[in-house]
């Protein structure tokens, strides 16, 4: 019996024979070509074929997993058309007279390194997407398939160095029990797709699977990140019992759909969801979310090559509002900067970006950008129950200035006879010690508070949350952080407004009783955390 530890990214237990897949990617050789223009045309032909292939995968994904997950492959096709990406390849071919494979590979490494160097884990995970689409083009140029084998038979666990999103979505759900990879990221599209498919997954197992492992019995625990090859009888029985327990728990959670989020003593808490794009609404509804407490609108910017237009944003906000019906949708205004960077903003390098030019500071300094978003947001408010929320607030003057710009936009829309909700609720993020200290005065200016515990922990404890060396110091359970939350809730209630939590701490069931004692009104969490949290609250 051999046991390995990785990172569990999709819960569940898989037990079955393993099939090891080895990628067939060959080393890309640099060759000098006599006709660079002909090589550019060869690249363009491969690019067209790759886009067509991704179109087929996109349609297949839509049929199996829904339109929301299929949007990933629309993004992949856009990557292959990205002017900067294409020009980098073609310029290298023309300037250095190199073969198309080498030019694509060089550009892939350049772009992947750029993503991997970013502080934001979501953007770091996009490196795998650029590698996926680029490798597809390289394989087409070399008349190769990406893998040297496919899953044979049924009831297998797949082990691989890594799996690209396009490979993951093409796995036969009826044949594959789960998978384990040596590389990968919990924020990668591969992990996201696996969770949607309901497959137990463990990544980061630095084992180096051999072909000889194929056929061996394997256990994959997607909750703990444990992987066991050739388990003994006692271990196998232990995990079979754990598997049965997990499946029974999932069935019981489904019975909580439609049930009130209420304690045995009658205390009610609203359970909302955090999302980053319109396609995420499907998961919110599937998990019985009572609303959306945080729509991270910055992802509309991060996934665009230029400033997203008013119309583009309007369509996104309207789509979410309409899908959610009467349920509240809280849209956080642009929170770019710090660990979320978009090149077209032209932001200068900062030694300490977490304390720098970000979020509401950008919006108030560049109101022309802010107004575009507010117009889109207000227009969408005519189609559902939308609220607006300003991030990174530290003073009353910032709130008043932001509300003043919102009033200007309302006046412009009225003059143009454009419909919007005149009484749209306005809230702020409480994520700095300054906003906690000023909560009494801030509460008089807005309709609600939402506590961003990720940044509040960082700023309260003076610990950079991106720094892996500070794990034991950046304790979100710190009495200082909890006292900050309690002070905020009391200030909100003293002024008759509601207060929620939209940081990761909201899903921590170890603190659910603490938050209930504080009188928290709302918890906004990832969609998959809604039913387990409802279970914990109803047991109170």
Short mmCIF file of C-alpha atoms in Angstrom, two decimals:
data_model
loop_
_atom_site.label_atom_id
_atom_site.label_comp_id
_atom_site.label_asym_id
_atom_site.label_seq_id
_atom_site.Cartn_x
_atom_site.Cartn_y
_atom_site.Cartn_z
CA UNK A 1 0.00 0.00 0.00
CA UNK A 2 1.31 3.44 -0.96
CA UNK A 3 -0.24 6.70 0.25
CA UNK A 4 0.29 10.18 -1.24
CA UNK A 5 -0.93 13.60 -0.25
CA UNK A 6 -2.18 16.22 -2.69
CA UNK A 7 -4.85 18.92 -2.67
CA UNK A 8 -8.50 17.91 -2.82
CA UNK A 9 -10.40 20.20 -5.18
CA UNK A 10 -13.64 18.28 -5.72
CA UNK A 11 -15.18 16.38 -2.81
CA UNK A 12 -16.12 12.71 -2.84
CA UNK A 13 -14.50 9.29 -2.71
CA UNK A 14 -13.47 7.35 -5.82
CA UNK A 15 -12.41 3.70 -5.58
CA UNK A 16 -11.36 1.68 -8.61
CA UNK A 17 -8.54 0.62 -10.92
CA UNK A 18 -6.29 3.42 -12.13
CA UNK A 19 -5.49 4.18 -15.75
CA UNK A 20 -2.38 6.30 -16.27
CA UNK A 21 -2.49 8.71 -19.20
CA UNK A 22 0.73 10.10 -20.59
CA UNK A 23 0.70 13.20 -22.75
CA UNK A 24 2.27 12.75 -26.15
CA UNK A 25 3.59 16.30 -26.40
CA UNK A 26 6.95 16.19 -28.14
CA UNK A 27 9.75 18.69 -27.67
CA UNK A 28 9.30 21.61 -30.05
CA UNK A 29 12.35 22.06 -32.26
CA UNK A 30 13.33 25.40 -33.70
CA UNK A 31 13.82 25.26 -37.47
CA UNK A 32 14.76 27.96 -39.93
CA UNK A 33 12.24 28.27 -42.78
CA UNK A 34 12.89 29.63 -46.25
CA UNK A 35 9.43 31.13 -46.73
CA UNK A 36 8.21 32.86 -43.53
CA UNK A 37 4.99 34.04 -45.18
CA UNK A 38 4.07 30.46 -46.10
CA UNK A 39 4.76 29.50 -42.45
CA UNK A 40 2.41 32.24 -41.27
CA UNK A 41 -0.27 30.80 -43.54
CA UNK A 42 0.39 27.36 -42.09
CA UNK A 43 -0.12 28.77 -38.60
CA UNK A 44 -3.36 30.47 -39.66
CA UNK A 45 -4.71 27.23 -41.08
CA UNK A 46 -3.92 25.41 -37.83
CA UNK A 47 -5.49 28.27 -35.86
CA UNK A 48 -8.70 27.96 -37.89
CA UNK A 49 -8.81 24.19 -37.35
CA UNK A 50 -8.25 24.63 -33.60
CA UNK A 51 -11.09 27.15 -33.39
CA UNK A 52 -13.36 24.71 -35.23
CA UNK A 53 -12.39 21.87 -32.89
CA UNK A 54 -13.10 24.03 -29.85
CA UNK A 55 -16.50 24.85 -31.34
CA UNK A 56 -17.33 21.13 -31.38
CA UNK A 57 -16.11 20.74 -27.78
CA UNK A 58 -18.13 23.80 -26.79
CA UNK A 59 -21.37 22.35 -28.19
CA UNK A 60 -20.69 18.99 -26.54
CA UNK A 61 -20.04 20.70 -23.20
CA UNK A 62 -23.26 22.71 -23.48
CA UNK A 63 -25.21 19.51 -24.04
CA UNK A 64 -23.58 17.72 -21.08
CA UNK A 65 -22.96 20.48 -18.52
CA UNK A 66 -25.00 23.47 -19.69
CA UNK A 67 -24.31 26.73 -21.49
CA UNK A 68 -22.55 28.23 -18.47
CA UNK A 69 -19.65 25.78 -18.55
CA UNK A 70 -19.55 25.84 -22.36
CA UNK A 71 -18.63 29.53 -22.21
CA UNK A 72 -15.11 28.48 -21.22
CA UNK A 73 -14.49 27.23 -24.75
CA UNK A 74 -15.86 30.45 -26.22
CA UNK A 75 -13.12 32.10 -24.16
CA UNK A 76 -10.55 29.63 -25.51
CA UNK A 77 -11.56 30.49 -29.06
CA UNK A 78 -11.20 34.18 -28.24
CA UNK A 79 -7.70 33.48 -26.89
CA UNK A 80 -6.72 32.00 -30.25
CA UNK A 81 -8.00 35.14 -31.97
CA UNK A 82 -6.44 37.58 -29.50
CA UNK A 83 -4.56 40.18 -31.59
CA UNK A 84 -1.61 40.36 -29.18
CA UNK A 85 -1.25 36.58 -29.09
CA UNK A 86 -1.56 36.19 -32.87
CA UNK A 87 0.77 39.08 -33.69
CA UNK A 88 3.40 37.72 -31.27
CA UNK A 89 3.40 34.41 -33.16
CA UNK A 90 3.36 35.90 -36.63
CA UNK A 91 5.96 38.56 -35.84
CA UNK A 92 8.32 35.91 -34.50
CA UNK A 93 7.89 33.82 -37.65
CA UNK A 94 8.51 36.79 -39.95
CA UNK A 95 11.36 38.41 -38.01
CA UNK A 96 13.31 35.23 -37.20
CA UNK A 97 12.26 32.92 -40.06
CA UNK A 98 11.28 30.19 -37.60
CA UNK A 99 8.76 27.39 -37.94
CA UNK A 100 5.20 27.93 -36.72
CA UNK A 101 5.44 25.27 -33.98
CA UNK A 102 8.38 27.06 -32.38
CA UNK A 103 6.66 30.46 -32.62
CA UNK A 104 3.47 29.15 -31.00
CA UNK A 105 5.43 27.38 -28.26
CA UNK A 106 7.53 30.48 -27.51
CA UNK A 107 4.45 32.70 -27.33
CA UNK A 108 2.70 30.14 -25.15
CA UNK A 109 5.56 30.16 -22.64
CA UNK A 110 5.72 33.95 -22.67
CA UNK A 111 1.98 34.41 -22.03
CA UNK A 112 1.81 31.57 -19.48
CA UNK A 113 4.73 33.08 -17.54
CA UNK A 114 2.94 36.43 -17.50
CA UNK A 115 -0.18 34.86 -15.96
CA UNK A 116 1.83 32.78 -13.48
CA UNK A 117 3.65 35.89 -12.26
CA UNK A 118 0.39 37.57 -11.23
CA UNK A 119 -0.51 37.68 -7.54
CA UNK A 120 -4.13 36.67 -8.11
CA UNK A 121 -4.70 32.90 -7.96
CA UNK A 122 -7.53 33.09 -10.48
CA UNK A 123 -5.31 34.78 -13.06
CA UNK A 124 -2.42 32.40 -12.30
CA UNK A 125 -4.72 29.54 -13.21
CA UNK A 126 -5.31 31.05 -16.65
CA UNK A 127 -1.80 29.93 -17.59
CA UNK A 128 -3.19 26.42 -18.05
CA UNK A 129 -5.78 27.77 -20.48
CA UNK A 130 -3.19 29.43 -22.70
CA UNK A 131 -1.12 26.24 -22.65
CA UNK A 132 -4.20 24.20 -23.58
CA UNK A 133 -5.14 26.24 -26.65
CA UNK A 134 -1.53 26.65 -27.78
CA UNK A 135 -0.78 22.94 -27.47
CA UNK A 136 -3.85 22.25 -29.58
CA UNK A 137 -2.40 24.40 -32.38
CA UNK A 138 1.03 22.73 -32.04
CA UNK A 139 -0.57 19.28 -32.23
CA UNK A 140 -2.48 20.27 -35.37
CA UNK A 141 0.70 21.62 -36.96
CA UNK A 142 2.42 18.31 -36.19
CA UNK A 143 -0.59 16.13 -37.14
CA UNK A 144 -0.64 14.71 -33.59
CA UNK A 145 -3.25 13.92 -30.96
CA UNK A 146 -2.69 15.39 -27.50
CA UNK A 147 -2.75 12.09 -25.57
CA UNK A 148 -1.22 8.73 -26.39
CA UNK A 149 -4.16 6.91 -24.85
CA UNK A 150 -7.77 7.28 -23.87
CA UNK A 151 -9.78 5.82 -21.03
CA UNK A 152 -10.47 2.18 -21.81
CA UNK A 153 -13.56 0.41 -20.50
CA UNK A 154 -15.47 1.80 -17.53
CA UNK A 155 -15.05 2.32 -13.82
CA UNK A 156 -11.53 3.75 -13.94
CA UNK A 157 -9.72 6.50 -12.07
CA UNK A 158 -7.59 8.60 -14.39
CA UNK A 159 -4.06 9.58 -13.32
CA UNK A 160 -2.07 12.09 -15.38
CA UNK A 161 0.63 14.70 -15.13
CA UNK A 162 -2.11 17.24 -15.77
CA UNK A 163 -5.38 17.47 -17.66
CA UNK A 164 -6.35 20.42 -19.81
CA UNK A 165 -9.94 21.73 -19.60
CA UNK A 166 -10.65 20.40 -23.10
CA UNK A 167 -9.41 16.94 -22.06
CA UNK A 168 -11.38 17.00 -18.80
CA UNK A 169 -14.70 17.83 -20.40
CA UNK A 170 -14.26 15.04 -22.94
CA UNK A 171 -13.88 12.37 -20.23
CA UNK A 172 -16.79 9.96 -20.30
CA UNK A 173 -18.60 10.57 -17.01
CA UNK A 174 -20.03 7.05 -17.13
CA UNK A 175 -16.53 5.55 -17.48
CA UNK A 176 -14.47 7.74 -15.17
CA UNK A 177 -14.84 7.58 -11.38
CA UNK A 178 -12.46 10.44 -10.60
CA UNK A 179 -8.99 11.67 -11.44
CA UNK A 180 -5.72 12.66 -9.87
CA UNK A 181 -2.97 14.84 -11.33
CA UNK A 182 0.58 15.69 -10.43
CA UNK A 183 0.09 19.36 -11.29
CA UNK A 184 -2.87 21.73 -11.39
CA UNK A 185 -4.61 24.48 -9.43
CA UNK A 186 -7.79 24.56 -7.38
CA UNK A 187 -8.81 27.66 -9.39
CA UNK A 188 -8.15 26.07 -12.78
CA UNK A 189 -10.96 25.48 -15.21
CA UNK A 190 -10.08 21.79 -15.04
CA UNK A 191 -10.94 21.75 -11.31
CA UNK A 192 -14.09 23.81 -11.89
CA UNK A 193 -15.29 21.44 -14.61
CA UNK A 194 -14.53 18.41 -12.43
CA UNK A 195 -16.66 19.84 -9.62
CA UNK A 196 -19.49 20.44 -12.08
CA UNK A 197 -19.19 16.87 -13.35
CA UNK A 198 -19.33 15.62 -9.77
CA UNK A 199 -16.00 13.83 -9.98
CA UNK A 200 -13.74 13.42 -6.92
CA UNK A 201 -10.42 15.08 -7.80
CA UNK A 202 -7.01 15.47 -6.17
CA UNK A 203 -4.26 17.62 -7.70
CA UNK A 204 -0.63 18.29 -6.81
CA UNK A 205 0.32 14.66 -6.12
CA UNK A 206 4.06 14.74 -6.83
CA UNK A 207 4.29 11.03 -7.32
CA UNK A 208 5.20 10.55 -10.97
CA UNK A 209 2.72 7.90 -12.10
CA UNK A 210 4.15 5.06 -14.19
CA UNK A 211 2.42 3.04 -16.87
CA UNK A 212 2.94 0.01 -14.63
CA UNK A 213 0.50 1.59 -12.13
CA UNK A 214 -2.34 1.04 -14.61
CA UNK A 215 -4.75 -1.55 -13.27
CA UNK A 216 -3.76 -1.10 -9.63
CA UNK A 217 -6.60 -0.38 -7.18
CA UNK A 218 -6.66 3.30 -6.18
CA UNK A 219 -8.54 5.38 -3.62
CA UNK A 220 -9.00 9.11 -4.24
CA UNK A 221 -10.36 11.24 -1.40
CA UNK A 222 -11.31 14.56 -2.96
CA UNK A 223 -12.09 16.06 0.46
CA UNK A 224 -8.75 15.45 2.18
CA UNK A 225 -6.46 15.20 -0.88
CA UNK A 226 -5.38 11.66 0.04
CA UNK A 227 -4.48 9.17 -2.72
CA UNK A 228 -3.78 5.50 -1.95
CA UNK A 229 -2.49 2.90 -4.41
CA UNK A 230 -3.04 -0.79 -3.66
CA UNK A 231 -4.85 -0.28 -0.33
CA UNK A 232 -4.97 -3.19 2.11
CA UNK A 233 -8.33 -4.78 2.95
CA UNK A 234 -8.87 -2.77 6.13
CA UNK A 235 -8.13 0.55 4.39
CA UNK A 236 -10.32 -0.37 1.45
CA UNK A 237 -13.23 -1.18 3.76
CA UNK A 238 -12.69 2.08 5.66
CA UNK A 239 -12.95 4.12 2.47
CA UNK A 240 -15.93 2.17 1.16
CA UNK A 241 -17.77 3.11 4.37
CA UNK A 242 -16.63 6.72 4.02
CA UNK A 243 -17.83 6.71 0.41
CA UNK A 244 -21.28 5.47 1.45
CA UNK A 245 -21.46 8.09 4.19
CA UNK A 246 -20.53 10.89 1.81
CA UNK A 247 -23.13 9.83 -0.75
CA UNK A 248 -25.81 9.60 1.94
CA UNK A 249 -24.89 13.07 3.21
CA UNK A 250 -25.22 14.49 -0.32
CA UNK A 251 -28.69 12.94 -0.60
CA UNK A 252 -29.74 14.42 2.73
CA UNK A 253 -28.47 17.88 1.76
CA UNK A 254 -30.67 17.82 -1.34
CA UNK A 255 -33.69 17.52 0.96
CA UNK A 256 -32.80 20.94 2.40
CA UNK A 257 -33.68 22.66 -0.87
CA UNK A 258 -36.69 24.88 -0.33
CA UNK A 259 -36.32 24.71 3.44
CA UNK A 260 -36.05 27.88 5.51
CA UNK A 261 -32.62 28.93 6.75
CA UNK A 262 -33.78 29.18 10.33
CA UNK A 263 -32.49 28.02 13.71
CA UNK A 264 -34.59 25.96 16.11
CA UNK A 265 -35.26 29.17 18.06
CA UNK A 266 -36.57 31.00 15.00
CA UNK A 267 -33.54 33.12 14.09
CA UNK A 268 -33.41 33.57 10.30
CA UNK A 269 -30.32 34.14 8.17
CA UNK A 270 -30.34 34.77 4.42
CA UNK A 271 -27.98 32.52 2.46
CA UNK A 272 -26.69 34.21 -0.67
CA UNK A 273 -23.98 33.22 -3.15
CA UNK A 274 -20.79 34.78 -4.50
CA UNK A 275 -20.37 34.75 -8.30
CA UNK A 276 -17.93 36.13 -10.87
CA UNK A 277 -19.84 35.82 -14.15
CA UNK A 278 -23.42 35.29 -15.39
CA UNK A 279 -22.89 31.57 -16.04
CA UNK A 280 -22.37 31.03 -12.29
CA UNK A 281 -26.09 31.66 -11.68
CA UNK A 282 -26.82 28.07 -12.72
CA UNK A 283 -24.89 26.79 -9.70
CA UNK A 284 -26.59 29.33 -7.42
CA UNK A 285 -30.05 28.12 -8.41
CA UNK A 286 -29.01 24.43 -8.32
CA UNK A 287 -27.88 24.92 -4.70
CA UNK A 288 -30.99 26.90 -3.72
CA UNK A 289 -29.26 30.22 -3.15
CA UNK A 290 -31.65 32.84 -1.77
CA UNK A 291 -29.88 35.63 -3.62
CA UNK A 292 -26.48 36.83 -4.78
CA UNK A 293 -24.59 38.69 -2.11
CA UNK A 294 -21.51 39.40 -4.22
CA UNK A 295 -21.28 39.66 -8.00
CA UNK A 296 -17.58 40.33 -8.56
CA UNK A 297 -18.00 42.59 -11.58
CA UNK A 298 -14.23 42.97 -12.05
CA UNK A 299 -14.14 39.63 -13.86
CA UNK A 300 -15.96 41.30 -16.75
CA UNK A 301 -12.87 43.52 -16.95
CA UNK A 302 -10.24 40.86 -16.28
CA UNK A 303 -11.59 38.65 -19.06
CA UNK A 304 -11.70 41.48 -21.63
CA UNK A 305 -8.90 42.75 -23.84
CA UNK A 306 -10.12 46.34 -23.40
CA UNK A 307 -12.54 48.28 -21.23
CA UNK A 308 -15.89 46.44 -21.41
CA UNK A 309 -18.55 48.62 -22.99
CA UNK A 310 -21.70 49.81 -21.26
CA UNK A 311 -23.77 47.48 -23.46
CA UNK A 312 -21.59 44.46 -22.68
CA UNK A 313 -21.89 45.08 -18.95
CA UNK A 314 -25.60 45.83 -19.16
CA UNK A 315 -26.28 42.49 -20.86
CA UNK A 316 -24.30 40.64 -18.18
CA UNK A 317 -26.03 42.36 -15.27
CA UNK A 318 -29.48 42.03 -16.86
CA UNK A 319 -28.95 38.32 -17.53
CA UNK A 320 -28.14 37.68 -13.86
CA UNK A 321 -31.03 39.83 -12.62
CA UNK A 322 -33.57 38.12 -14.87
CA UNK A 323 -32.38 34.62 -13.96
CA UNK A 324 -32.60 35.42 -10.24
CA UNK A 325 -36.13 36.85 -10.51
CA UNK A 326 -37.21 38.58 -7.30
CA UNK A 327 -34.11 37.48 -5.39
CA UNK A 328 -31.59 40.18 -4.50
CA UNK A 329 -28.46 40.56 -6.66
CA UNK A 330 -25.71 42.68 -5.05
CA UNK A 331 -23.25 43.89 -7.67
CA UNK A 332 -19.92 45.09 -6.36
CA UNK A 333 -18.52 47.89 -8.48
CA UNK A 334 -15.11 47.59 -10.07
CA UNK A 335 -12.54 46.16 -7.65
CA UNK A 336 -9.48 46.18 -9.90
CA UNK A 337 -5.93 46.71 -8.67
CA UNK A 338 -3.87 44.93 -5.99
CA UNK A 339 -3.99 41.24 -6.95
CA UNK A 340 -6.33 41.81 -9.92
CA UNK A 341 -4.64 43.52 -12.84
CA UNK A 342 -5.79 44.33 -16.37
CA UNK A 343 -3.03 45.66 -18.63
CA UNK A 344 -5.25 48.15 -20.46
CA UNK A 345 -5.80 50.13 -17.24
CA UNK A 346 -2.15 51.15 -17.47
CA UNK A 347 -1.64 50.94 -13.71
CA UNK A 348 1.88 51.66 -12.56
CA UNK A 349 3.87 49.09 -10.60
CA UNK A 350 3.39 49.46 -6.85
CA UNK A 351 5.62 48.03 -4.15
CA UNK A 352 2.60 47.42 -1.94
CA UNK A 353 -0.48 47.19 -4.21
CA UNK A 354 -2.78 45.96 -1.41
CA UNK A 355 -2.39 49.44 0.11
CA UNK A 356 -2.34 51.22 -3.22
CA UNK A 357 -4.39 52.50 -6.12
CA UNK A 358 -7.32 50.08 -6.30
CA UNK A 359 -11.10 49.58 -6.22
CA UNK A 360 -13.10 52.71 -5.29
CA UNK A 361 -9.93 54.82 -5.47
CA UNK A 362 -9.65 54.13 -9.20
CA UNK A 363 -13.37 54.75 -9.70
CA UNK A 364 -13.32 58.11 -7.93
CA UNK A 365 -10.12 59.17 -9.69
CA UNK A 366 -11.36 58.08 -13.12
CA UNK A 367 -15.12 58.75 -12.97
CA UNK A 368 -15.50 58.24 -16.72
CA UNK A 369 -14.81 54.51 -16.18
CA UNK A 370 -17.05 54.43 -13.11
CA UNK A 371 -19.97 56.09 -14.91
CA UNK A 372 -19.99 53.51 -17.69
CA UNK A 373 -20.40 50.75 -15.13
CA UNK A 374 -23.02 52.62 -13.11
CA UNK A 375 -25.10 53.33 -16.25
CA UNK A 376 -25.04 49.65 -17.16
CA UNK A 377 -25.88 48.67 -13.60
CA UNK A 378 -28.77 51.12 -13.27
CA UNK A 379 -30.25 50.13 -16.63
CA UNK A 380 -30.15 46.46 -15.59
CA UNK A 381 -31.93 47.33 -12.32
CA UNK A 382 -35.17 47.68 -14.33
CA UNK A 383 -35.08 43.92 -14.96
CA UNK A 384 -34.67 42.54 -11.45
CA UNK A 385 -33.79 43.18 -7.82
CA UNK A 386 -30.32 44.73 -8.09
CA UNK A 387 -28.33 46.53 -5.39
CA UNK A 388 -25.02 48.34 -5.84
CA UNK A 389 -22.08 47.96 -3.47
CA UNK A 390 -18.89 50.05 -3.28
CA UNK A 391 -15.63 48.26 -2.27
CA UNK A 392 -12.61 49.33 -0.19
CA UNK A 393 -14.34 52.20 1.60
CA UNK A 394 -12.33 53.96 4.31
CA UNK A 395 -14.25 57.21 4.87
CA UNK A 396 -17.64 58.89 4.77
CA UNK A 397 -16.40 61.31 2.10
CA UNK A 398 -15.68 58.42 -0.28
CA UNK A 399 -19.22 57.10 0.11
CA UNK A 400 -20.72 60.53 -0.47
CA UNK A 401 -18.58 61.10 -3.54
CA UNK A 402 -19.52 57.69 -4.99
CA UNK A 403 -23.20 58.33 -4.27
CA UNK A 404 -22.85 61.74 -5.91
CA UNK A 405 -21.58 60.16 -9.13
CA UNK A 406 -24.41 57.63 -8.94
CA UNK A 407 -26.89 60.52 -8.66
CA UNK A 408 -25.35 62.19 -11.71
CA UNK A 409 -25.79 59.01 -13.73
CA UNK A 410 -29.40 58.71 -12.56
CA UNK A 411 -30.06 62.26 -13.75
CA UNK A 412 -28.54 61.48 -17.16
CA UNK A 413 -30.71 58.38 -17.54
CA UNK A 414 -33.84 60.28 -16.51
CA UNK A 415 -33.09 62.95 -19.10
CA UNK A 416 -32.73 60.22 -21.73
CA UNK A 417 -35.98 58.57 -20.57
CA UNK A 418 -34.16 55.32 -19.72
CA UNK A 419 -35.86 53.06 -17.16
CA UNK A 420 -34.10 52.12 -13.92
CA UNK A 421 -34.94 51.48 -10.27
CA UNK A 422 -35.05 54.89 -8.63
CA UNK A 423 -34.85 53.29 -5.18
CA UNK A 424 -31.90 50.98 -5.88
CA UNK A 425 -30.26 49.96 -2.61
CA UNK A 426 -26.70 51.16 -2.00
CA UNK A 427 -24.26 49.34 0.26
CA UNK A 428 -20.56 49.26 1.03
CA UNK A 429 -17.91 46.67 1.73
CA UNK A 430 -16.49 46.76 5.24
CA UNK A 431 -12.99 45.42 4.73
CA UNK A 432 -10.65 47.91 6.38
CA UNK A 433 -10.15 48.79 10.06
CA UNK A 434 -10.96 52.39 9.10
CA UNK A 435 -14.42 51.42 7.87
CA UNK A 436 -15.07 49.44 11.07
CA UNK A 437 -14.06 52.38 13.23
CA UNK A 438 -16.29 54.70 11.13
CA UNK A 439 -19.13 52.18 10.84
CA UNK A 440 -21.47 54.30 12.97
CA UNK A 441 -21.25 57.23 10.57
CA UNK A 442 -21.05 55.08 7.44
CA UNK A 443 -24.26 53.26 8.38
CA UNK A 444 -26.14 56.54 8.18
CA UNK A 445 -25.14 56.85 4.51
CA UNK A 446 -26.10 53.42 3.10
CA UNK A 447 -28.71 50.66 3.08
CA UNK A 448 -26.49 47.73 4.05
CA UNK A 449 -23.01 46.55 4.98
CA UNK A 450 -21.21 43.50 3.61
CA UNK A 451 -18.08 42.46 5.50
CA UNK A 452 -15.23 41.29 3.27
CA UNK A 453 -13.41 39.08 5.74
CA UNK A 454 -10.50 38.22 3.42
CA UNK A 455 -9.21 41.79 3.24
CA UNK A 456 -10.41 42.69 6.74
CA UNK A 457 -8.22 39.89 8.11
CA UNK A 458 -5.29 41.04 5.99
CA UNK A 459 -5.51 44.67 7.06
CA UNK A 460 -6.37 44.02 10.70
CA UNK A 461 -3.49 41.59 11.26
CA UNK A 462 -1.04 43.34 8.88
CA UNK A 463 -0.54 40.03 7.04
CA UNK A 464 -0.38 39.89 3.25
CA UNK A 465 -2.90 37.16 2.36
CA UNK A 466 -0.87 36.29 -0.76
CA UNK A 467 2.25 35.53 1.27
CA UNK A 468 2.50 31.76 1.96
CA UNK A 469 4.98 32.35 4.79
CA UNK A 470 2.37 34.12 6.91
CA UNK A 471 -0.15 31.29 7.14
CA UNK A 472 0.12 30.80 10.89
CA UNK A 473 -0.05 34.55 11.56
CA UNK A 474 -2.97 35.41 9.23
CA UNK A 475 -5.57 33.73 11.44
CA UNK A 476 -9.12 34.64 10.33
CA UNK A 477 -10.37 33.29 13.68
CA UNK A 478 -8.30 35.92 15.49
CA UNK A 479 -10.23 37.61 18.32
CA UNK A 480 -9.26 40.95 16.76
CA UNK A 481 -10.96 40.05 13.47
CA UNK A 482 -14.06 38.65 15.20
CA UNK A 483 -14.33 41.76 17.35
CA UNK A 484 -14.16 43.90 14.19
CA UNK A 485 -17.06 41.90 12.73
CA UNK A 486 -19.10 42.23 15.91
CA UNK A 487 -18.55 46.00 16.03
CA UNK A 488 -19.72 46.30 12.42
CA UNK A 489 -22.90 44.28 12.97
CA UNK A 490 -23.82 46.37 16.02
CA UNK A 491 -23.25 49.66 14.17
CA UNK A 492 -25.43 48.46 11.29
CA UNK A 493 -28.28 47.37 13.54
CA UNK A 494 -28.11 50.57 15.59
CA UNK A 495 -28.92 52.44 12.37
CA UNK A 496 -31.56 50.00 11.14
CA UNK A 497 -29.63 48.50 8.21
CA UNK A 498 -28.72 44.87 7.55
CA UNK A 499 -25.22 43.44 7.70
CA UNK A 500 -23.80 40.38 5.95
CA UNK A 501 -20.50 38.60 5.38
CA UNK A 502 -19.24 37.89 1.87
CA UNK A 503 -15.72 36.66 2.59
CA UNK A 504 -14.58 33.04 2.85
CA UNK A 505 -15.17 33.11 6.60
CA UNK A 506 -18.92 33.09 5.99
CA UNK A 507 -18.76 29.42 4.93
CA UNK A 508 -16.70 28.36 7.95
CA UNK A 509 -19.19 26.27 9.95
CA UNK A 510 -16.84 26.43 12.94
CA UNK A 511 -17.88 30.10 13.24
CA UNK A 512 -21.56 29.78 12.32
CA UNK A 513 -22.71 29.86 15.95
CA UNK A 514 -20.48 32.87 16.60
CA UNK A 515 -22.01 34.77 13.68
CA UNK A 516 -25.52 33.84 14.79
CA UNK A 517 -24.77 35.15 18.28
CA UNK A 518 -23.58 38.41 16.72
CA UNK A 519 -26.90 38.68 14.86
CA UNK A 520 -25.51 38.52 11.34
CA UNK A 521 -28.33 38.94 8.79
CA UNK A 522 -26.81 37.34 5.70
CA UNK A 523 -23.99 35.04 4.66
CA UNK A 524 -22.79 35.06 1.05
CA UNK A 525 -20.70 32.03 0.13
CA UNK A 526 -19.73 29.85 -2.83
CA UNK A 527 -22.81 28.05 -4.24
CA UNK A 528 -21.59 24.63 -3.12
CA UNK A 529 -21.38 25.88 0.51
CA UNK A 530 -25.04 26.94 0.72
CA UNK A 531 -26.70 23.64 1.64
CA UNK A 532 -24.02 22.53 4.18
CA UNK A 533 -24.33 25.96 5.81
CA UNK A 534 -28.13 25.71 5.88
CA UNK A 535 -27.76 22.35 7.56
CA UNK A 536 -25.51 23.85 10.26
CA UNK A 537 -27.89 26.76 10.88
CA UNK A 538 -30.98 24.53 11.11
CA UNK A 539 -29.19 22.33 13.68
CA UNK A 540 -28.57 25.34 15.93
#
